[in-house]
mmCIF file of C-alpha atoms in Angstrom:
data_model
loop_
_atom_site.group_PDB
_atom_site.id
_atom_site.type_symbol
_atom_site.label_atom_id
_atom_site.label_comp_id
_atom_site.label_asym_id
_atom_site.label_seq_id
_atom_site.Cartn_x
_atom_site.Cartn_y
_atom_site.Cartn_z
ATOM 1 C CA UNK R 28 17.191 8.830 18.566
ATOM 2 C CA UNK R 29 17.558 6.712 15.550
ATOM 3 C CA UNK R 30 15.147 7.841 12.846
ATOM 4 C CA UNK R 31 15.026 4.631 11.146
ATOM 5 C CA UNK R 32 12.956 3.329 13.893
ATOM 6 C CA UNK R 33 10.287 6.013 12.448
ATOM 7 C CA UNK R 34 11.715 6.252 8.326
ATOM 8 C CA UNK R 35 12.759 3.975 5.403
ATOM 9 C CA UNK R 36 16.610 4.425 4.925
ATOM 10 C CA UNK R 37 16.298 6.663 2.365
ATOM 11 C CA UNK R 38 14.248 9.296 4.288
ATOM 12 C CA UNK R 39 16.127 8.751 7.044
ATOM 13 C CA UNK R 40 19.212 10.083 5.003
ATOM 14 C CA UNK R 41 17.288 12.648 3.984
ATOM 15 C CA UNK R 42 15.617 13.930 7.481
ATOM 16 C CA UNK R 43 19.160 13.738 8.647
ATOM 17 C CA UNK R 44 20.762 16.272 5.722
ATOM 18 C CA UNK R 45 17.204 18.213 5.034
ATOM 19 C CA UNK R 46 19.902 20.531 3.365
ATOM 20 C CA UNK R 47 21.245 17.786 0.852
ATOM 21 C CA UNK R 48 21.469 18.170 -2.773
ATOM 22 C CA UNK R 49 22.992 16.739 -6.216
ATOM 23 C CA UNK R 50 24.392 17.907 -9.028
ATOM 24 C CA UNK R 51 22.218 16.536 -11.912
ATOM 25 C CA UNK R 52 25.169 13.956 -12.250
ATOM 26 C CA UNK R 53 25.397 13.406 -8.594
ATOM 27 C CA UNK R 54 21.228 12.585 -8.753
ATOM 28 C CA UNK R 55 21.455 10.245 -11.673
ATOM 29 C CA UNK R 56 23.829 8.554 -9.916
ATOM 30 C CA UNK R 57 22.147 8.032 -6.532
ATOM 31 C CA UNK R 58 19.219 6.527 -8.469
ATOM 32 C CA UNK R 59 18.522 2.999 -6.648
ATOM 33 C CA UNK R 60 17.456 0.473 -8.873
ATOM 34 C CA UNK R 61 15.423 -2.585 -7.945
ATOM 35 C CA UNK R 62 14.886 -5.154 -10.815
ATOM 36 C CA UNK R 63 11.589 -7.826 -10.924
ATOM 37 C CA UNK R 64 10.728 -10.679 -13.234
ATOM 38 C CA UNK R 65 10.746 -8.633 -16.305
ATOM 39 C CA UNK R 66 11.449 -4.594 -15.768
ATOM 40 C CA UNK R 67 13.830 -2.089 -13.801
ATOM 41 C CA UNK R 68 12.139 0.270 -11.502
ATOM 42 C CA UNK R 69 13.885 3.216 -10.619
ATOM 43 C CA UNK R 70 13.723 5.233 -6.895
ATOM 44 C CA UNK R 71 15.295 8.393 -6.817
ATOM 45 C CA UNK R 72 15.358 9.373 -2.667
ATOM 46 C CA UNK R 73 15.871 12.983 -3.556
ATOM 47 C CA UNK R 74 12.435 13.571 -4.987
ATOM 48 C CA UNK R 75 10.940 13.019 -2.113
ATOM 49 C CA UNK R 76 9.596 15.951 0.207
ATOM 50 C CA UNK R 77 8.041 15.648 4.118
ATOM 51 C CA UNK R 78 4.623 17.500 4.377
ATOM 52 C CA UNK R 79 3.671 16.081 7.730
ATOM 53 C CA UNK R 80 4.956 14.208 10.725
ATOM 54 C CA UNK R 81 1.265 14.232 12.423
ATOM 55 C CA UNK R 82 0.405 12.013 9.925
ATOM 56 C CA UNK R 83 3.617 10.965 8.955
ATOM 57 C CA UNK R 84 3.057 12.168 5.231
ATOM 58 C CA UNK R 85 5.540 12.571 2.295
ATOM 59 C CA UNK R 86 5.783 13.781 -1.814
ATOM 60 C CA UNK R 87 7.569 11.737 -4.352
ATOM 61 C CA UNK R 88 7.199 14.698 -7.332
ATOM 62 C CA UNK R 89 7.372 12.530 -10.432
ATOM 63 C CA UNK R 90 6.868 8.911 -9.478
ATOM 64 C CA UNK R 91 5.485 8.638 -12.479
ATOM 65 C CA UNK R 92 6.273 9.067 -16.300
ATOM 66 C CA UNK R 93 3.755 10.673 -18.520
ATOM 67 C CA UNK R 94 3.783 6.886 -20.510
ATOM 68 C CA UNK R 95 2.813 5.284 -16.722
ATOM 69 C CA UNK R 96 0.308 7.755 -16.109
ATOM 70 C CA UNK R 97 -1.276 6.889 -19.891
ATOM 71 C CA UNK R 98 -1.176 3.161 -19.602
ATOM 72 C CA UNK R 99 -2.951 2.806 -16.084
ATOM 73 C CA UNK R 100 -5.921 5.111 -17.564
ATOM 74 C CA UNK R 101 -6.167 3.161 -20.370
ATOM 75 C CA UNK R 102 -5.712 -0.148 -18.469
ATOM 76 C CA UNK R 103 -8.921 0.808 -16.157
ATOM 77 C CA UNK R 104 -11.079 3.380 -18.509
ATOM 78 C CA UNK R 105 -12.911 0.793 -19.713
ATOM 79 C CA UNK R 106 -13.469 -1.283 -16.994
ATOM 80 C CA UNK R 107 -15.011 0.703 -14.500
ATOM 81 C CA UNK R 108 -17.351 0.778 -11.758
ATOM 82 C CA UNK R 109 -18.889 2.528 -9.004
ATOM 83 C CA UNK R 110 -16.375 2.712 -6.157
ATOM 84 C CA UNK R 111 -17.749 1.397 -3.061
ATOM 85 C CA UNK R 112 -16.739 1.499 1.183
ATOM 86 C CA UNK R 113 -16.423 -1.083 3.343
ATOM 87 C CA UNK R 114 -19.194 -1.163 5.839
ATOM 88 C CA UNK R 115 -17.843 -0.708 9.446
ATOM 89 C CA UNK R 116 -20.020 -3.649 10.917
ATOM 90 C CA UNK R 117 -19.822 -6.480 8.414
ATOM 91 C CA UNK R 118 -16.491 -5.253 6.234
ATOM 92 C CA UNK R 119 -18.533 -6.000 2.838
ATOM 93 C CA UNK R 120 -18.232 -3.429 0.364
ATOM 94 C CA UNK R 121 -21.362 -0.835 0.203
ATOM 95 C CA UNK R 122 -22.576 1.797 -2.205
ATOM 96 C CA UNK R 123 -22.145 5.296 -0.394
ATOM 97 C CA UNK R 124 -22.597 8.967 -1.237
ATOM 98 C CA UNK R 125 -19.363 9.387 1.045
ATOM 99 C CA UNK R 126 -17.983 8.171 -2.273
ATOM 100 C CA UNK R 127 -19.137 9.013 -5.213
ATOM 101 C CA UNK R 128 -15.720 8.370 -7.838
ATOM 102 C CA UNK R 129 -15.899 5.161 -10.339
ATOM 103 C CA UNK R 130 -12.633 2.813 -10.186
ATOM 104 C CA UNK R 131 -11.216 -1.146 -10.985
ATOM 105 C CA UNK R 132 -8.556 -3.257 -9.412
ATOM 106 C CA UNK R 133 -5.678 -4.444 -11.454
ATOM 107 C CA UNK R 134 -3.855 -7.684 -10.898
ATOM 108 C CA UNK R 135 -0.741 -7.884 -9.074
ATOM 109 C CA UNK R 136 2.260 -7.550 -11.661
ATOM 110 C CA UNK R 137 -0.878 -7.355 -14.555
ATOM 111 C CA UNK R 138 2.501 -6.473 -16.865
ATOM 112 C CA UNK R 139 5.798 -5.085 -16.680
ATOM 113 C CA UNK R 140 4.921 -1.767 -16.100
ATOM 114 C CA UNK R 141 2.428 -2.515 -13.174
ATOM 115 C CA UNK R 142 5.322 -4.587 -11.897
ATOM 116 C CA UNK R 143 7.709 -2.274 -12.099
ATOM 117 C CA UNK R 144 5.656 0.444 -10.510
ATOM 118 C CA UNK R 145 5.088 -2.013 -7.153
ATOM 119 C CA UNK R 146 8.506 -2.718 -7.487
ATOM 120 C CA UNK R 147 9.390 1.194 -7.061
ATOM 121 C CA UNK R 148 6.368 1.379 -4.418
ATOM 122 C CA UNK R 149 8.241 -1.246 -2.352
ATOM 123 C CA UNK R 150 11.623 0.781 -2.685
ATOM 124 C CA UNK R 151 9.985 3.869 -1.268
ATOM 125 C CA UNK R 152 8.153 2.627 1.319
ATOM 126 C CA UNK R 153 10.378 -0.283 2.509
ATOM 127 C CA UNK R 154 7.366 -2.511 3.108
ATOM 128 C CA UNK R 155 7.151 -6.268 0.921
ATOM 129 C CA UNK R 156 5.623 -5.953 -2.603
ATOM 130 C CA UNK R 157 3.128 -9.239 -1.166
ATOM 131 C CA UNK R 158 2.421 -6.627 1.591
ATOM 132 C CA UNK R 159 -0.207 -4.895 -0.981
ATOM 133 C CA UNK R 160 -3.647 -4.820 -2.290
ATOM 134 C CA UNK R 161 -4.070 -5.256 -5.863
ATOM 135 C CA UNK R 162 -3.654 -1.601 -7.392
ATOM 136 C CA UNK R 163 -7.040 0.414 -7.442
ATOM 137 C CA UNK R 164 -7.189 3.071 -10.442
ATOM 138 C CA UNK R 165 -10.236 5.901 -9.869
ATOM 139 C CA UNK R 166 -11.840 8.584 -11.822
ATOM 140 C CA UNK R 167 -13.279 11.186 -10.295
ATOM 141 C CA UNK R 168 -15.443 13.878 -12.433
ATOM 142 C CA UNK R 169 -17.267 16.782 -11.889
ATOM 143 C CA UNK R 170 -18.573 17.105 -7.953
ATOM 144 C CA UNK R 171 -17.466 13.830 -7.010
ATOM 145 C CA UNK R 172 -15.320 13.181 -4.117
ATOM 146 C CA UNK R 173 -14.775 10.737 -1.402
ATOM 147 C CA UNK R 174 -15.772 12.642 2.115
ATOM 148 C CA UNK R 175 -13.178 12.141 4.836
ATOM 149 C CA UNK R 176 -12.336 8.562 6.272
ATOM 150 C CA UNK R 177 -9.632 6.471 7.046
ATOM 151 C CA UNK R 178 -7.768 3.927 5.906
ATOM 152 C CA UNK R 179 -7.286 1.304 9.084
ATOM 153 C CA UNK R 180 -10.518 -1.086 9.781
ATOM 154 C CA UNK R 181 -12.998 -1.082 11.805
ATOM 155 C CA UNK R 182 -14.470 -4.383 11.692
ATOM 156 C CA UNK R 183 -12.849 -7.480 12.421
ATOM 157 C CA UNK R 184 -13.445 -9.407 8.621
ATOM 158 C CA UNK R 185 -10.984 -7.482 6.757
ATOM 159 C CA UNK R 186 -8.116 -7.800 9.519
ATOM 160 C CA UNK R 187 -8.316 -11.190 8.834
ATOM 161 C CA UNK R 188 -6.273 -10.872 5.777
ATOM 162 C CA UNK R 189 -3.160 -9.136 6.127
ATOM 163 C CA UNK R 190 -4.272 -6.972 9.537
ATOM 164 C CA UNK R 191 -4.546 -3.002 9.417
ATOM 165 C CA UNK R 192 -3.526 -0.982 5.985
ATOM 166 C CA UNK R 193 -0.139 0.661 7.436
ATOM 167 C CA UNK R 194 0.541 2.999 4.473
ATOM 168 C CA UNK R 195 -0.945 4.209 1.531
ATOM 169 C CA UNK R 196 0.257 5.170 -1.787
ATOM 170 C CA UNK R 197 -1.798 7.706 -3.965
ATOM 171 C CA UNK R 198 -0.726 8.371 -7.283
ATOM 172 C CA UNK R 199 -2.056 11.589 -9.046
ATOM 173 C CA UNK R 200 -2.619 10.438 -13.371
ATOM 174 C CA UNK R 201 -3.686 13.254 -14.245
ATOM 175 C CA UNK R 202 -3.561 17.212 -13.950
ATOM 176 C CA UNK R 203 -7.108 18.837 -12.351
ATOM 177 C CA UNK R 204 -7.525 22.187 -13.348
ATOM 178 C CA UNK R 205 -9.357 22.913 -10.247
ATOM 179 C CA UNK R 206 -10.559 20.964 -6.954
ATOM 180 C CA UNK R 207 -9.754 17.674 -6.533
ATOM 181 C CA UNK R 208 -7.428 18.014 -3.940
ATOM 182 C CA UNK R 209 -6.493 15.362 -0.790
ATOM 183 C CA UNK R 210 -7.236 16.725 2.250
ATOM 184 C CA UNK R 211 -6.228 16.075 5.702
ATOM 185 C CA UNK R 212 -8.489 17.812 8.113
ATOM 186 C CA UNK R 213 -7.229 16.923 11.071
ATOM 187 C CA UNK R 214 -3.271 17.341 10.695
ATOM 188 C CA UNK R 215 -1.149 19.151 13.083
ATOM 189 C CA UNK R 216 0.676 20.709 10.514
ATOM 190 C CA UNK R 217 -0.785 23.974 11.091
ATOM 191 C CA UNK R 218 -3.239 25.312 8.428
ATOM 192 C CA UNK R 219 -1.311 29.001 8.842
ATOM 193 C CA UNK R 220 2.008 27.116 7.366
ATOM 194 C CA UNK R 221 -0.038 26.259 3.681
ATOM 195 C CA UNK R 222 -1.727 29.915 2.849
ATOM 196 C CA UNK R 223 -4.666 29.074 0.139
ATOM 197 C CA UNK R 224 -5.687 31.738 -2.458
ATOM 198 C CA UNK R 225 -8.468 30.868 -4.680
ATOM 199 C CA UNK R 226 -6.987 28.257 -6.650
ATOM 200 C CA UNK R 227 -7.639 26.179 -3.787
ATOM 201 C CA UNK R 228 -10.845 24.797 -3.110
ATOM 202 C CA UNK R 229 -12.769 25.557 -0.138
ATOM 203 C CA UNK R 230 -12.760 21.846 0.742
ATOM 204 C CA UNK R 231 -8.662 21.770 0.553
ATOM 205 C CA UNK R 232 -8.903 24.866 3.007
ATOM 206 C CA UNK R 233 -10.347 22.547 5.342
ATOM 207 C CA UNK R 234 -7.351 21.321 6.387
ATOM 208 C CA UNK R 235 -3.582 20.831 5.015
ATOM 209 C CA UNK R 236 -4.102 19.892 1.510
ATOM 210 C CA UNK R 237 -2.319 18.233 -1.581
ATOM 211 C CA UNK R 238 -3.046 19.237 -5.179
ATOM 212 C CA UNK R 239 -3.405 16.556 -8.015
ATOM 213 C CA UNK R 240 -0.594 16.808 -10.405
ATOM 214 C CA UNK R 241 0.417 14.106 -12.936
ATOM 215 C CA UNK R 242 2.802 11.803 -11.966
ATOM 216 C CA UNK R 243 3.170 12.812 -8.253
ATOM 217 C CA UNK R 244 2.767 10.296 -5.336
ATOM 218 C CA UNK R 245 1.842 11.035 -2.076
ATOM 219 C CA UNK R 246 2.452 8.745 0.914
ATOM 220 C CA UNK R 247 1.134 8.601 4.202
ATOM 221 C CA UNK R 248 0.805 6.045 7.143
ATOM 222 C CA UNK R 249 -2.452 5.083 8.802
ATOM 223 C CA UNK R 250 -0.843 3.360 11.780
ATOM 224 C CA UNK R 251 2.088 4.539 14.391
ATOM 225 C CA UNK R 252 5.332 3.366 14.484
ATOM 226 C CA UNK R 253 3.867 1.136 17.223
ATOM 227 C CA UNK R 254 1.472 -0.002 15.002
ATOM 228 C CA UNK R 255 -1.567 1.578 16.539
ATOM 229 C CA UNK R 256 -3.867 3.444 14.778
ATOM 230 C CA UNK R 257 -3.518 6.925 13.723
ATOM 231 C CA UNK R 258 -6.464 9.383 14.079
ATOM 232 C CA UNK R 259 -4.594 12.253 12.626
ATOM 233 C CA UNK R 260 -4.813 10.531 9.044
ATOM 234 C CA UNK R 261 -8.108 11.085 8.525
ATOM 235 C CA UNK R 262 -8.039 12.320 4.609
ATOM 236 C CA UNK R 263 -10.589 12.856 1.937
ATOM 237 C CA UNK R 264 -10.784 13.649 -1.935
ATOM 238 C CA UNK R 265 -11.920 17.165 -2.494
ATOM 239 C CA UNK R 266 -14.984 17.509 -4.654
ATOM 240 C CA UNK R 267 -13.787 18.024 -8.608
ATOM 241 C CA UNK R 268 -14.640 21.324 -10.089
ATOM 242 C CA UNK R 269 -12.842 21.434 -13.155
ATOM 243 C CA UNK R 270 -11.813 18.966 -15.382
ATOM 244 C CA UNK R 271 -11.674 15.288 -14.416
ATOM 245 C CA UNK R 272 -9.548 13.429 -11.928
ATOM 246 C CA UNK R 273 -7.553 9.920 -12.679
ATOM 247 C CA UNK R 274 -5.722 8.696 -9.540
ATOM 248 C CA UNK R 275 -4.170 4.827 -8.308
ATOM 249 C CA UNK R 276 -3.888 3.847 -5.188
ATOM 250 C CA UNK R 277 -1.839 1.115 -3.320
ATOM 251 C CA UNK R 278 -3.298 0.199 -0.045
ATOM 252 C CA UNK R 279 -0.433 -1.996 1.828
ATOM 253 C CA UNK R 280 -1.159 -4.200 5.063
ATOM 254 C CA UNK R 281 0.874 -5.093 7.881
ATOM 255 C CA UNK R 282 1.631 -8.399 7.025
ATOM 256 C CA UNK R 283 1.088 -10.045 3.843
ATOM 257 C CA UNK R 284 -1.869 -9.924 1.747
ATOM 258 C CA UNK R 285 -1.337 -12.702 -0.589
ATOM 259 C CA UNK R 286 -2.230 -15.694 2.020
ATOM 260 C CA UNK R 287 -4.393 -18.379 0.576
ATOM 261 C CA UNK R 288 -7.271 -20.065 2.583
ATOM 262 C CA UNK R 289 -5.353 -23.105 4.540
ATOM 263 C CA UNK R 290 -6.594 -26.111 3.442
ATOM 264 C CA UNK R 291 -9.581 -25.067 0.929
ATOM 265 C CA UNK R 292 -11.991 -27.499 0.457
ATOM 266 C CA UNK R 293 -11.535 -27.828 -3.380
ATOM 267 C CA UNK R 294 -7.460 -26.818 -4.370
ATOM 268 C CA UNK R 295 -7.738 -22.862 -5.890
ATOM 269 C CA UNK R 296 -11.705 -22.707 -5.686
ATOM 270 C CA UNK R 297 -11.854 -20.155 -3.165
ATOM 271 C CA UNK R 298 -12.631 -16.531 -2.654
ATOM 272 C CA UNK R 299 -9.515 -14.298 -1.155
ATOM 273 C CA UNK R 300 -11.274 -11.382 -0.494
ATOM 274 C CA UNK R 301 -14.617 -11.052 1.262
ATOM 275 C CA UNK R 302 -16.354 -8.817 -1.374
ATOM 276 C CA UNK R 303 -16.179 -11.410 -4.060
ATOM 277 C CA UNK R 304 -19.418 -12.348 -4.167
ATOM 278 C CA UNK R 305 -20.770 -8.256 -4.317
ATOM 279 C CA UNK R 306 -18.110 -8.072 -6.867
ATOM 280 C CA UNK R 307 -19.393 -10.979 -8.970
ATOM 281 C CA UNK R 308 -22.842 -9.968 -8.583
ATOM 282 C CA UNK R 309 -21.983 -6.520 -10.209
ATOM 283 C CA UNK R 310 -20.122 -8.300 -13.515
ATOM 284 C CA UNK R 311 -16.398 -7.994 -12.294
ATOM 285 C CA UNK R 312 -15.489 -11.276 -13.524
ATOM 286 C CA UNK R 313 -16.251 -10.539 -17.047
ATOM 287 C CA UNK R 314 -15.487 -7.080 -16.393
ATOM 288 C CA UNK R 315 -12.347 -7.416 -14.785
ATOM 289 C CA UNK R 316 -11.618 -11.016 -15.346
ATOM 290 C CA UNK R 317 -7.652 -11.181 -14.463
ATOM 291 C CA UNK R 318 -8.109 -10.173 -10.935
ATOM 292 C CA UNK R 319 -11.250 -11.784 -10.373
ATOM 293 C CA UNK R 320 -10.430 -15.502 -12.830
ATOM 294 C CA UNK R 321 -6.872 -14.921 -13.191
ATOM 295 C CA UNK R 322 -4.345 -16.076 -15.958
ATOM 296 C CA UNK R 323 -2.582 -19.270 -16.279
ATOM 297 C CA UNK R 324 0.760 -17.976 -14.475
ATOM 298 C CA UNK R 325 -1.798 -16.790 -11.608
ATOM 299 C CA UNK R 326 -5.051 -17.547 -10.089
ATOM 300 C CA UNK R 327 -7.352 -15.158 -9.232
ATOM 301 C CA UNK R 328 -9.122 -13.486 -6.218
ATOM 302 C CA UNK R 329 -12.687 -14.666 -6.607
ATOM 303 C CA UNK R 330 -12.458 -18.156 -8.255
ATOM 304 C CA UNK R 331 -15.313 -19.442 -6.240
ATOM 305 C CA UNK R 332 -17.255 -16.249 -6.555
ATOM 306 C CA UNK R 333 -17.066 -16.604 -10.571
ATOM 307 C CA UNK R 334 -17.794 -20.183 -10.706
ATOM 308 C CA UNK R 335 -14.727 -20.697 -12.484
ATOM 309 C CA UNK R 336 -13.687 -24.250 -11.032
ATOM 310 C CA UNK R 337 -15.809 -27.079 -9.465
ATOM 311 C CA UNK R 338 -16.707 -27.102 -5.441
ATOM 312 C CA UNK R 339 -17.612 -30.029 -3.547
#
């Protein structure tokens, strides 16, 4: 059977040859490039490891530089709020003590190096850069977590914009000297495979687990290759016991999640995201004013929500 039915090219290759290596010549070398407006992102095939086909899960060990890792915390530390979940009736975002971490959303391509991270994303993963949400960066401190869930929808609101999340992206910014983990509870890799001594948390025992380490990424699909979705990804952030957590993530849909309203009423004065008007209500368009207003090369998500522009 042809695995890229299941794989991006590159880990196709490399589920083909699981006994493949480079020379640290040969691995420069093999380094695919993919160049945006303004910046070169680098994908390097080789760094990336398979934890899981039940959920199809994968490592990328050093996605990130140390400098990325640095200018996405200080991008969001300022800026942030409590994370909320999207209610499984209505879609609207809700305050929950399943999750308990504080995060912001940066703008699409906010600068080069944003770019040229979602330009590397999109080079992994195969799937459009307009395909994704708006990066979300998250700090987690001491005892907070986010309790299992997944990352499909349940209600029928937020498939209207780009359908089910198919894959997600989480990117570890920062070391966690203890807890912290992701866990999958429900995997089929088996639990006996991962042996846990006590630097693991009992919440990462769980299940098969992933610790936080700077610059790693860790990627995993919510949907089947037949684009149903997948139970087995249920995941969750493991409480923090020591130290402080700093993690992005890139949700990315099924089709693309840049589609404007057809025909709005008054030219860019509309919301593209149902939880504008919570997010307004909270201070996110002073807060957080180039996704929410946007820039003059872009407009922003919640236009009408921020009373930026006239409606009729």
């Amino acid at each position: 059977m042809d695995c890229r039915v299941f794989l991006p090219l590159s880990l196709c290759f490399l589920s083909l040859f699981p006994n493949f290596s480079h020379s640290a010549t040969e691995t420069q070398s093999s380094v695919l490039r993919l160049t945006t407006g303004a910046s070169s992102a680098p994908f390097d095939p080789t760094r990336v490891t398979q934890i899981s086909w039940h959920p199809r899960a994968f490592i990328y060990r050093g996605f990130l530089t140390h400098e990325e890792c640095d200018h996405l915390i200080n991008l969001a530390k300022d800026k942030l709020e409590l994370s909320m979940v999207a209610d499984n009736e209505s879609g609207k975002s809700v305050m929950s003590e399943v999750r308990t971490s504080t995060g912001m959303f940066l703008s699409k391509a906010q600068d080069d190096i944003v770019a040229g991270i979602e330009a590397r994303i999109a080079a992994w993963t195969f799937l459009p850069v307009e395909n994704g949400e708006a990066m979300q960066v998250l700090r987690y401190e001491l005892g907070q977590k986010y309790e299992p869930h997944f990352d499909y929808f349940h209600d029928k609101v937020n498939l209207e914009l780009g359908g089910h999340r198919i894959a997600t992206v989480l990117m570890y910014l920062s070391d966690v000297k203890r807890g912290g983990e992701t866990v999958f509870p429900d995997s089929e890799q088996a639990k006996e495979s991962q042996p846990k001594d006590d630097n693991w948390s009992d919440c990462a025992k769980m299940g098969y687990a992933v610790k936080p380490n700077e610059g790693d990424a860790l990627l995993f699909f919510s949907l089947h290759t037949n684009a149903t979705p997948d139970p087995l990804s249920l995941h969750g952030s493991c409480p923090v016991i020591e130290g402080e957590k700093w993690s992005a993530t890139k949700w990315i849909h099924v089709r693309s999640f840049e589609e404007k309203e057809e025909n709005p009423e008054n030219g860019d004065c509309v919301d593209r995201n149902v939880n504008c008007p919570q997010w307004a209500a909270a201070g996110e368009c002073e807060g957080n004013p180039i996704y929410m207003v946007g820039t003059e090369d872009a407009a922003g998500f919640c236009r009408k929500s921020c009373k930026v522009c006239s409606s009729k």
